[in-house]
Amino acid sequence: ADVGRAAAAGLIGSVQPVHLLTDIPLVDRHWGSRGAGAYAFRSLAEHGTVLALGSDAPVASLDPREGVYAAMARRSGGGSPANGWYPDQRLGFTEVLSGYTRGNAVAGGIASHRGTLAPGFDADLVAWDVDPALAHGDVDAFRHARVRLTVVGGEVVMQA
């Protein structure tokens, strides 16, 4: 019932989707039906809350692939439940990408020059080689993506 209050108050949802992969059975066991409010990504976003998605490094890996998968699939690392855990809370790839980029720039107060690929913005980016099946809803596709290029401050720092 409080989901709409977060956006109205101007709060930013700093969440680490990767924890969903291991938390599903724990939430179900300890919270029961109250777990429906856990990891409520879609509800928060639909109410206008900016989501700043992260990895929670060093607790979890800095690699964003599992977090992207978790936010989109809402399944454990082993793939269950098959239809996703509270699947109505899934995010699409574009929303997840925005959370890992623009959302963090908003949270850091630097959205005027970072977090978006646009003229005049800092050129910090990672280019991934991703199976095109991602565009057709294959949530596993990004898990197997490979980094091909990393640019920091407009300078190429890694190129495969």
XYZ file of C-alpha atoms in Angstrom:
160
model
C 0.000 0.000 0.000
C 2.979 2.307 0.488
C 4.530 1.795 -2.954
C 3.085 5.035 -4.334
C 4.408 7.022 -1.398
C 8.044 6.409 -2.409
C 7.717 8.272 -5.712
C 5.578 11.001 -4.172
C 8.278 11.586 -1.563
C 10.999 11.710 -4.245
C 12.724 8.591 -2.942
C 15.026 6.582 -5.186
C 14.819 2.801 -5.046
C 18.382 1.545 -4.788
C 17.929 -2.182 -5.316
C 20.164 -5.108 -6.105
C 18.167 -7.547 -8.260
C 20.849 -10.242 -8.043
C 19.809 -11.040 -4.464
C 16.418 -12.171 -5.743
C 18.164 -15.252 -7.199
C 18.867 -16.646 -3.740
C 16.205 -14.880 -1.677
C 13.142 -16.458 -3.313
C 13.012 -19.575 -1.077
C 13.950 -17.573 2.025
C 11.229 -14.988 1.461
C 8.661 -17.692 0.769
C 9.641 -19.635 3.893
C 9.887 -16.736 6.333
C 7.458 -14.139 4.977
C 4.831 -16.224 3.209
C 2.302 -14.107 1.328
C 3.974 -10.898 2.567
C 6.729 -11.755 0.079
C 4.521 -10.297 -2.647
C 5.865 -6.882 -1.617
C 9.522 -7.912 -1.862
C 11.498 -6.862 -4.924
C 8.446 -4.947 -6.193
C 10.309 -3.505 -9.176
C 7.331 -3.121 -11.533
C 5.070 -1.551 -8.879
C 7.736 0.943 -7.870
C 8.493 1.892 -11.487
C 4.822 2.227 -12.437
C 4.316 4.642 -9.546
C 7.220 6.765 -10.793
C 9.974 5.727 -8.412
C 13.411 5.986 -10.025
C 15.140 2.612 -9.739
C 18.913 2.661 -9.293
C 19.932 -0.944 -9.936
C 23.251 -2.227 -8.688
C 25.276 -5.312 -7.915
C 25.878 -4.853 -4.164
C 29.599 -5.518 -4.732
C 31.583 -6.806 -2.908
C 28.722 -8.856 -1.388
C 27.750 -9.971 -4.901
C 29.697 -9.924 -8.147
C 30.225 -6.586 -9.873
C 29.190 -8.296 -13.137
C 25.653 -7.063 -13.943
C 24.526 -10.056 -16.000
C 22.898 -12.030 -13.188
C 21.166 -8.906 -11.896
C 19.772 -8.166 -15.353
C 18.516 -11.745 -15.549
C 16.979 -11.556 -12.061
C 15.090 -8.316 -12.751
C 13.726 -9.659 -16.040
C 13.089 -13.345 -15.231
C 12.425 -13.283 -11.471
C 13.610 -16.881 -11.308
C 16.301 -18.435 -9.166
C 19.694 -19.084 -10.706
C 18.416 -22.596 -11.439
C 15.393 -21.269 -13.322
C 12.526 -21.720 -10.903
C 9.723 -21.014 -10.634
C 9.310 -21.515 -14.383
C 6.938 -18.567 -14.846
C 8.873 -16.319 -12.496
C 8.376 -15.382 -8.855
C 5.597 -12.799 -8.700
C 6.013 -12.400 -12.476
C 3.879 -9.246 -12.531
C 6.906 -7.504 -10.976
C 9.263 -8.237 -13.914
C 11.009 -5.421 -15.716
C 11.760 -5.332 -19.434
C 15.312 -5.027 -20.732
C 14.993 -1.308 -21.513
C 13.798 -0.614 -17.974
C 16.610 -2.691 -16.489
C 19.177 -0.916 -18.658
C 17.797 2.438 -17.516
C 18.043 1.332 -13.896
C 21.703 0.377 -14.263
C 22.551 3.622 -16.102
C 20.205 6.589 -15.830
C 18.801 5.513 -12.452
C 22.251 5.506 -10.894
C 23.081 8.874 -12.436
C 19.886 10.322 -10.954
C 20.743 8.794 -7.565
C 24.232 10.280 -7.745
C 22.999 13.723 -8.768
C 24.905 13.562 -12.049
C 22.094 12.872 -14.531
C 22.821 16.164 -16.297
C 25.989 14.662 -17.804
C 25.986 10.891 -17.171
C 23.692 7.899 -17.435
C 22.506 8.508 -21.004
C 24.165 8.211 -24.393
C 23.655 11.731 -25.717
C 25.727 14.599 -27.141
C 27.549 16.459 -24.386
C 27.288 13.610 -21.880
C 30.345 11.788 -20.507
C 31.210 8.865 -22.743
C 31.337 6.080 -20.151
C 29.921 2.891 -21.630
C 30.227 -0.826 -22.083
C 29.282 -2.433 -25.408
C 28.030 -5.995 -25.097
C 27.743 -8.761 -27.686
C 24.278 -10.127 -26.903
C 22.220 -12.835 -28.553
C 19.438 -11.066 -30.515
C 16.969 -13.424 -28.827
C 16.992 -10.911 -25.964
C 14.887 -8.561 -28.108
C 12.318 -11.351 -28.409
C 12.012 -11.951 -24.672
C 14.717 -14.569 -24.078
C 15.714 -13.512 -20.567
C 18.653 -15.930 -20.510
C 20.309 -14.224 -23.498
C 21.997 -11.481 -21.469
C 23.459 -14.017 -19.032
C 25.702 -15.219 -21.884
C 26.601 -11.782 -23.254
C 30.255 -10.811 -23.635
C 31.843 -7.397 -23.216
C 33.383 -6.180 -26.481
C 34.248 -2.579 -25.637
C 34.610 -0.392 -22.556
C 34.926 3.387 -22.809
C 35.671 5.649 -19.835
C 35.704 9.419 -20.242
C 35.628 9.012 -24.010
C 38.739 6.809 -24.031
C 38.658 3.153 -25.053
C 40.073 1.195 -22.095
C 39.204 -2.320 -23.304
C 38.415 -3.705 -26.715
C 37.930 -7.383 -27.539
